[in-house]
Structure formats: C-alpha cells, structure tokens
mmCIF file of C-alpha atoms in Angstrom:
data_model
loop_
_atom_site.group_PDB
_atom_site.id
_atom_site.type_symbol
_atom_site.label_atom_id
_atom_site.label_comp_id
_atom_site.label_asym_id
_atom_site.label_seq_id
_atom_site.Cartn_x
_atom_site.Cartn_y
_atom_site.Cartn_z
ATOM 1 C CA MET K 1 89.945 116.538 97.015
ATOM 2 C CA SER K 2 87.803 118.960 99.010
ATOM 3 C CA THR K 3 87.011 118.692 102.710
ATOM 4 C CA SER K 4 83.483 117.725 101.750
ATOM 5 C CA SER K 5 84.849 114.382 100.570
ATOM 6 C CA VAL K 6 84.852 113.165 104.168
ATOM 7 C CA ARG K 7 81.509 113.477 105.919
ATOM 8 C CA THR K 8 80.322 112.412 109.325
ATOM 9 C CA ALA K 9 77.855 109.581 108.852
ATOM 10 C CA SER K 10 74.527 110.068 110.592
ATOM 11 C CA ALA K 11 72.816 107.201 112.305
ATOM 12 C CA SER K 12 69.956 105.829 110.270
ATOM 13 C CA GLY K 13 67.775 103.194 111.834
ATOM 14 C CA ASP K 14 70.064 100.565 113.365
ATOM 15 C CA ARG K 15 73.047 101.674 111.333
ATOM 16 C CA ALA K 16 75.818 103.045 113.549
ATOM 17 C CA PRO K 17 77.907 105.992 112.352
ATOM 18 C CA GLN K 18 81.304 105.107 110.946
ATOM 19 C CA PRO K 19 84.349 106.072 113.038
ATOM 20 C CA ARG K 20 86.009 109.243 111.849
ATOM 21 C CA TYR K 21 89.305 107.555 110.977
ATOM 22 C CA PHE K 22 87.425 104.971 108.899
ATOM 23 C CA GLN K 23 85.746 107.703 106.877
ATOM 24 C CA VAL K 24 89.169 109.197 106.248
ATOM 25 C CA LYS K 25 90.450 105.765 105.240
ATOM 26 C CA LEU K 26 87.644 105.362 102.680
ATOM 27 C CA ALA K 27 88.397 108.805 101.254
ATOM 28 C CA LEU K 28 92.081 107.885 100.984
ATOM 29 C CA GLU K 29 91.236 104.613 99.219
ATOM 30 C CA LYS K 30 89.315 106.555 96.563
ATOM 31 C CA ARG K 31 92.258 108.863 96.038
ATOM 32 C CA ILE K 32 94.746 105.972 95.924
ATOM 33 C CA ALA K 33 92.616 104.168 93.310
ATOM 34 C CA GLU K 34 93.354 107.045 90.913
ATOM 35 C CA LEU K 35 97.131 106.796 91.385
ATOM 36 C CA GLU K 36 99.753 104.452 89.972
ATOM 37 C CA PRO K 37 102.013 102.245 92.141
ATOM 38 C CA GLY K 38 104.989 104.200 93.400
ATOM 39 C CA MET K 39 103.227 107.565 93.300
ATOM 40 C CA SER K 40 103.292 109.553 96.536
ATOM 41 C CA LEU K 41 100.492 111.081 98.560
ATOM 42 C CA PRO K 42 100.693 114.749 99.598
ATOM 43 C CA PRO K 43 102.483 115.556 102.871
ATOM 44 C CA GLU K 44 100.442 114.714 105.969
ATOM 45 C CA ARG K 45 99.770 118.322 106.907
ATOM 46 C CA LYS K 46 98.382 119.126 103.455
ATOM 47 C CA LEU K 47 96.442 115.863 103.271
ATOM 48 C CA ALA K 48 94.829 116.451 106.673
ATOM 49 C CA THR K 49 93.723 119.928 105.565
ATOM 50 C CA GLU K 50 92.278 118.625 102.298
ATOM 51 C CA LEU K 51 90.345 115.914 104.119
ATOM 52 C CA GLY K 52 89.238 118.182 106.930
ATOM 53 C CA THR K 53 90.636 115.990 109.686
ATOM 54 C CA SER K 54 93.326 115.996 112.344
ATOM 55 C CA ARG K 55 96.765 114.575 111.681
ATOM 56 C CA THR K 56 96.238 112.043 114.489
ATOM 57 C CA THR K 57 93.121 110.681 112.773
ATOM 58 C CA LEU K 58 94.847 110.764 109.407
ATOM 59 C CA ARG K 59 97.816 108.804 110.723
ATOM 60 C CA ARG K 60 95.568 106.041 112.044
ATOM 61 C CA ALA K 61 93.957 105.703 108.612
ATOM 62 C CA LEU K 62 97.364 105.730 106.914
ATOM 63 C CA ALA K 63 98.668 103.095 109.353
ATOM 64 C CA GLU K 64 95.815 100.719 108.516
ATOM 65 C CA LEU K 65 96.324 101.152 104.783
ATOM 66 C CA THR K 66 100.029 100.482 105.238
ATOM 67 C CA ALA K 67 99.345 97.336 107.289
ATOM 68 C CA GLU K 68 96.971 96.138 104.558
ATOM 69 C CA GLY K 69 99.638 96.632 101.894
ATOM 70 C CA VAL K 70 97.799 99.457 100.106
ATOM 71 C CA LEU K 71 100.475 101.995 100.999
ATOM 72 C CA SER K 72 104.165 101.812 101.785
ATOM 73 C CA SER K 73 105.647 104.267 104.212
ATOM 74 C CA THR K 74 109.199 105.574 104.269
ATOM 75 C CA GLN K 75 110.414 107.442 107.349
ATOM 76 C CA GLY K 76 111.178 111.028 106.455
ATOM 77 C CA SER K 77 110.055 110.536 102.858
ATOM 78 C CA GLY K 78 106.285 110.024 102.883
ATOM 79 C CA ASN K 79 103.550 107.604 101.905
ATOM 80 C CA TYR K 80 103.533 105.850 98.544
ATOM 81 C CA VAL K 81 101.060 103.682 96.655
ATOM 82 C CA ALA K 82 102.249 100.104 97.095
ATOM 83 C CA PRO K 83 102.596 97.718 94.152
ATOM 84 C CA PRO K 84 99.907 95.024 93.773
ATOM 85 C CA LYS K 85 100.241 92.022 96.060
ATOM 86 C CA LEU K 86 101.893 88.959 94.587
ATOM 87 C CA VAL K 87 99.455 86.105 94.023
ATOM 88 C CA HIS K 88 100.552 82.693 95.226
ATOM 89 C CA VAL K 89 98.359 79.812 94.115
ATOM 90 C CA ARG K 90 98.814 77.053 96.683
ATOM 91 C CA GLN K 91 99.211 73.691 94.992
ATOM 92 C CA LEU K 92 101.559 70.706 94.827
ATOM 93 C CA THR K 93 104.297 72.708 93.158
ATOM 94 C CA SER K 94 106.858 74.724 95.069
ATOM 95 C CA PHE K 95 106.984 78.415 95.941
ATOM 96 C CA SER K 96 109.768 78.844 93.374
ATOM 97 C CA ASP K 97 107.781 77.124 90.623
ATOM 98 C CA ASP K 98 104.541 78.992 91.388
ATOM 99 C CA LEU K 99 105.973 82.512 91.324
ATOM 100 C CA GLY K 100 108.677 81.751 88.787
ATOM 101 C CA ALA K 101 105.959 80.699 86.344
ATOM 102 C CA ALA K 102 104.483 84.174 86.772
ATOM 103 C CA GLY K 103 107.673 85.696 85.393
ATOM 104 C CA LEU K 104 109.062 86.750 88.774
ATOM 105 C CA THR K 105 112.650 86.337 89.899
ATOM 106 C CA VAL K 106 112.657 83.966 92.863
ATOM 107 C CA HIS K 107 115.607 82.887 94.955
ATOM 108 C CA SER K 108 116.297 81.763 98.502
ATOM 109 C CA GLU K 109 118.863 82.569 101.142
ATOM 110 C CA ILE K 110 119.652 79.713 103.514
ATOM 111 C CA ILE K 111 119.554 81.126 107.047
ATOM 112 C CA ASP K 112 120.217 77.923 108.974
ATOM 113 C CA ALA K 113 120.448 74.165 108.457
ATOM 114 C CA ASP K 114 120.930 71.384 110.988
ATOM 115 C CA GLN K 115 119.932 67.850 111.932
ATOM 116 C CA PRO K 116 118.413 68.046 115.428
ATOM 117 C CA SER K 117 116.643 65.343 117.396
ATOM 118 C CA ALA K 118 112.871 65.629 117.178
ATOM 119 C CA ASP K 119 111.161 67.053 120.246
ATOM 120 C CA ALA K 120 107.612 65.985 121.133
ATOM 121 C CA ASP K 121 105.964 68.624 118.926
ATOM 122 C CA LEU K 122 108.103 67.916 115.869
ATOM 123 C CA ALA K 123 107.732 64.172 116.340
ATOM 124 C CA THR K 124 103.961 64.571 116.280
ATOM 125 C CA HIS K 125 103.976 66.669 113.117
ATOM 126 C CA LEU K 126 106.309 64.268 111.276
ATOM 127 C CA ASP K 127 104.791 61.093 112.745
ATOM 128 C CA ILE K 128 108.144 59.832 114.004
ATOM 129 C CA ASP K 129 109.564 58.830 117.383
ATOM 130 C CA LYS K 130 110.659 61.522 119.796
ATOM 131 C CA GLY K 131 114.437 61.851 119.631
ATOM 132 C CA ALA K 132 114.671 60.627 116.046
ATOM 133 C CA PRO K 133 117.035 62.670 113.830
ATOM 134 C CA VAL K 134 115.405 65.096 111.385
ATOM 135 C CA GLU K 135 116.546 67.470 108.690
ATOM 136 C CA ARG K 136 115.744 71.151 109.255
ATOM 137 C CA LEU K 137 116.258 73.906 106.709
ATOM 138 C CA VAL K 138 115.498 77.589 107.316
ATOM 139 C CA ARG K 139 115.283 79.789 104.232
ATOM 140 C CA LEU K 140 114.408 83.376 103.408
ATOM 141 C CA ARG K 141 112.301 83.430 100.253
ATOM 142 C CA ILE K 142 113.039 86.470 98.085
ATOM 143 C CA VAL K 143 111.009 87.646 95.076
ATOM 144 C CA ASN K 144 112.290 90.410 92.809
ATOM 145 C CA ASP K 145 114.886 91.270 95.484
ATOM 146 C CA GLU K 146 112.184 91.704 98.151
ATOM 147 C CA PRO K 147 112.027 89.340 101.171
ATOM 148 C CA LEU K 148 108.533 87.840 101.302
ATOM 149 C CA ALA K 149 108.661 84.731 103.475
ATOM 150 C CA LEU K 150 110.686 83.043 106.183
ATOM 151 C CA GLU K 151 110.343 79.280 105.881
ATOM 152 C CA THR K 152 111.387 76.393 108.124
ATOM 153 C CA ALA K 153 111.145 72.983 106.464
ATOM 154 C CA CYS K 154 111.509 69.791 108.495
ATOM 155 C CA LEU K 155 112.013 66.343 106.971
ATOM 156 C CA PRO K 156 111.635 63.055 108.875
ATOM 157 C CA ILE K 157 115.027 61.703 107.809
ATOM 158 C CA PRO K 158 118.401 63.435 107.378
ATOM 159 C CA LEU K 159 119.552 63.743 103.777
ATOM 160 C CA ASP K 160 123.289 64.044 103.150
ATOM 161 C CA GLY K 161 124.115 66.933 100.845
ATOM 162 C CA LEU K 162 120.650 68.512 101.110
ATOM 163 C CA VAL K 163 121.905 72.063 101.622
ATOM 164 C CA ASP K 164 124.216 71.983 98.603
ATOM 165 C CA ALA K 165 121.518 70.374 96.461
ATOM 166 C CA VAL K 166 118.895 72.979 97.441
ATOM 167 C CA THR K 167 121.384 75.775 96.866
ATOM 168 C CA THR K 168 122.074 74.460 93.369
ATOM 169 C CA SER K 169 118.470 73.777 92.324
ATOM 170 C CA GLY K 170 116.811 76.628 94.238
ATOM 171 C CA SER K 171 113.840 74.368 94.997
ATOM 172 C CA LEU K 172 113.321 72.009 97.909
ATOM 173 C CA TYR K 173 110.745 69.963 95.989
ATOM 174 C CA ALA K 174 113.047 69.532 93.005
ATOM 175 C CA THR K 175 115.766 68.428 95.401
ATOM 176 C CA LEU K 176 113.487 65.913 97.136
ATOM 177 C CA HIS K 177 112.662 64.483 93.711
ATOM 178 C CA ARG K 178 116.379 63.878 93.149
ATOM 179 C CA PHE K 179 116.476 61.968 96.441
ATOM 180 C CA GLY K 180 113.601 59.801 95.213
ATOM 181 C CA ILE K 181 110.997 61.486 97.413
ATOM 182 C CA GLU K 182 107.761 62.292 95.587
ATOM 183 C CA ILE K 183 105.101 64.524 97.142
ATOM 184 C CA CYS K 184 101.614 63.374 96.199
ATOM 185 C CA ASP K 185 99.380 65.107 98.740
ATOM 186 C CA VAL K 186 99.596 68.292 100.808
ATOM 187 C CA GLU K 187 97.531 69.846 103.549
ATOM 188 C CA ASP K 188 97.852 73.543 104.365
ATOM 189 C CA SER K 189 96.595 75.396 107.421
ATOM 190 C CA VAL K 190 96.498 79.193 107.546
ATOM 191 C CA GLN K 191 96.476 81.534 110.510
ATOM 192 C CA THR K 192 97.742 84.964 111.453
ATOM 193 C CA ALA K 193 100.830 85.715 113.526
ATOM 194 C CA LEU K 194 102.750 88.784 114.666
ATOM 195 C CA ALA K 195 106.347 89.207 113.584
ATOM 196 C CA THR K 196 108.977 88.477 116.211
ATOM 197 C CA PRO K 197 112.096 90.678 116.296
ATOM 198 C CA ASP K 198 114.059 88.003 114.406
ATOM 199 C CA GLN K 199 111.345 87.533 111.774
ATOM 200 C CA GLY K 200 110.999 91.284 111.385
ATOM 201 C CA ARG K 201 114.731 91.644 110.821
ATOM 202 C CA HIS K 202 114.755 89.066 108.033
ATOM 203 C CA LEU K 203 111.509 90.222 106.379
ATOM 204 C CA LYS K 204 112.298 93.930 106.815
ATOM 205 C CA VAL K 205 109.124 94.709 108.739
ATOM 206 C CA ALA K 206 108.562 96.060 112.240
ATOM 207 C CA THR K 207 108.191 93.723 115.212
ATOM 208 C CA GLY K 208 104.486 93.005 115.694
ATOM 209 C CA THR K 209 103.630 93.379 112.006
ATOM 210 C CA PRO K 210 100.809 90.976 110.975
ATOM 211 C CA LEU K 211 102.079 87.954 109.064
ATOM 212 C CA LEU K 212 100.397 84.968 107.453
ATOM 213 C CA LEU K 213 101.538 81.652 108.902
ATOM 214 C CA ILE K 214 101.114 78.708 106.536
ATOM 215 C CA GLU K 215 101.798 75.238 107.908
ATOM 216 C CA ARG K 216 102.115 72.505 105.278
ATOM 217 C CA THR K 217 102.176 68.738 105.776
ATOM 218 C CA SER K 218 103.228 66.782 102.677
ATOM 219 C CA ARG K 219 102.807 63.045 102.102
ATOM 220 C CA ASP K 220 104.052 60.547 99.561
ATOM 221 C CA ALA K 221 101.952 58.027 97.619
ATOM 222 C CA ASP K 222 101.906 55.682 100.630
ATOM 223 C CA GLY K 223 100.565 58.386 102.931
ATOM 224 C CA ARG K 224 103.825 58.833 104.828
ATOM 225 C CA ILE K 225 104.705 62.368 105.941
ATOM 226 C CA VAL K 226 107.777 63.566 104.068
ATOM 227 C CA GLU K 227 107.736 67.266 104.936
ATOM 228 C CA TRP K 228 106.359 69.650 107.549
ATOM 229 C CA THR K 229 106.942 73.318 106.828
ATOM 230 C CA ARG K 230 106.089 76.537 108.670
ATOM 231 C CA SER K 231 106.223 79.635 106.452
ATOM 232 C CA PHE K 232 105.725 83.190 107.666
ATOM 233 C CA TYR K 233 104.628 85.464 104.806
ATOM 234 C CA ARG K 234 104.386 89.232 104.737
ATOM 235 C CA GLY K 235 100.651 89.882 104.716
ATOM 236 C CA ASP K 236 101.167 93.282 103.121
ATOM 237 C CA ARG K 237 102.812 91.803 100.030
ATOM 238 C CA VAL K 238 101.260 88.378 99.405
ATOM 239 C CA ARG K 239 97.769 87.035 98.923
ATOM 240 C CA PHE K 240 96.876 83.386 98.436
ATOM 241 C CA VAL K 241 94.465 81.708 96.053
ATOM 242 C CA ALA K 242 93.100 78.175 96.455
ATOM 243 C CA ARG K 243 91.416 76.470 93.519
ATOM 244 C CA GLY K 244 89.235 73.409 93.351
ATOM 245 C CA THR K 245 86.341 71.794 91.548
ATOM 246 C CA LEU K 246 83.060 70.391 92.796
#
C-alpha cells in the first residue's frame, strides 16, 4: 500500500476533516479486509512508512482496532488479524446450548459457589426478603479453549447439590430443569463496563478493557423470579443478536 492511500481530508462545507489517526485506521481496515484470520501485519516501522504516518499515530489506530476485536496483539510478536466474533443469539436457551448448537466446544469452570444472605440489592433483584438465603454460582464460560465470559448467577433459594449437578450437565438451565424449575420468560439489559483486575485475570484481558455487561432476570410460568445473572463478556470476541417479529 502506498503512502497515497492515507490522505488528509479537506474541509468541505460543514464537513470537518477526519483526525489523522482515523484516516490511518480506515486504511488499515482496507488492508485487513484482504487478509485471512491469523495473518500478521507488517512490523510497525514498515507499516508507518507505507502509510506515511508516525508510529505514535499508527499505534493509536492499531489500539482501536484491537479494542474492537479486528486485530489481536501479541507483545513482542506483532499484530494479527483476529478471528470473526462469535455470535450469541439471546433467547430462552442457555449460553451452552446457543453456542454448542453452532458447533463450538463450550465448557465452564466454576470459580466460586456459596449460599450467602441476600443484601438489599440482591433482595431487590430476586424479589425476596433482605437476609434470605440465596444460591450464588460464579463461572468462567470458555468457548474453544478461549475465556469469553465471567458469569455470576443468583437463585432465590438454595439448591442442595447444585454445583455437582451443574458440573455434570455443563448447563445451569438444564440443571434447573432437573430441580423442577422451568424458565418461561427472560429480560436482558445490556451496558458497557471496564474490566476490573480480577475480571481481566480470568478473561485474559488488560484491566480497563471494555466489556459487555448483560444482566438477565428469568421468571417461571407464574411470574416468579427464579434467576438473576450478571455476565461480563469480552467485547472484542462476542457480538449479540436479538430476534423478534412484529
């Protein structure tokens, strides 16, 4: 790619010129579109020369593409084209069922499990009395050997043997079914969050990395809340799809 591939935009009418790093980012996106996942970009020094820009400007563009999941960066190795993001269709089925149906290998690592007393916030989310015992299960969700989500599920009543049952089945929803709990309605809320040091350690991302926080409230046929879950997903590796009819 020649240096002419990146040009300084001139103001036209009310249109403001694009920042230099953004022009470099667009030029990189065109180059990346011609490469296959796993292929590497040239070294930064060579790439900056080809694009006619400084390494500082180049690094800002590369950092944004890495945060967006377009590139993956390895210290001392270089920048590589990232694989496509995994698509998770949010519905009544579980994370394991959704991605497993797509032919992916899905498993979970139980990080923590306990039966605490509900504080005011948890009591509100589960519609129970403050101080009531709850079941809490923290799991790392792993797809094709890559950690993608850190999930904390809270249930309004303790369930004896839950951890062993989830470990055996690999699915919380399948386990709840065995306990006679049927989920008939769910409500998801989505927002962004920045990875804490603990979350970053489990998800193998840097502290402060943008994550997607999905909070789910599940109800049974009588409208009673049977699950409240907070899941932190790697925004660079997962995108969500919601489907509906009018």
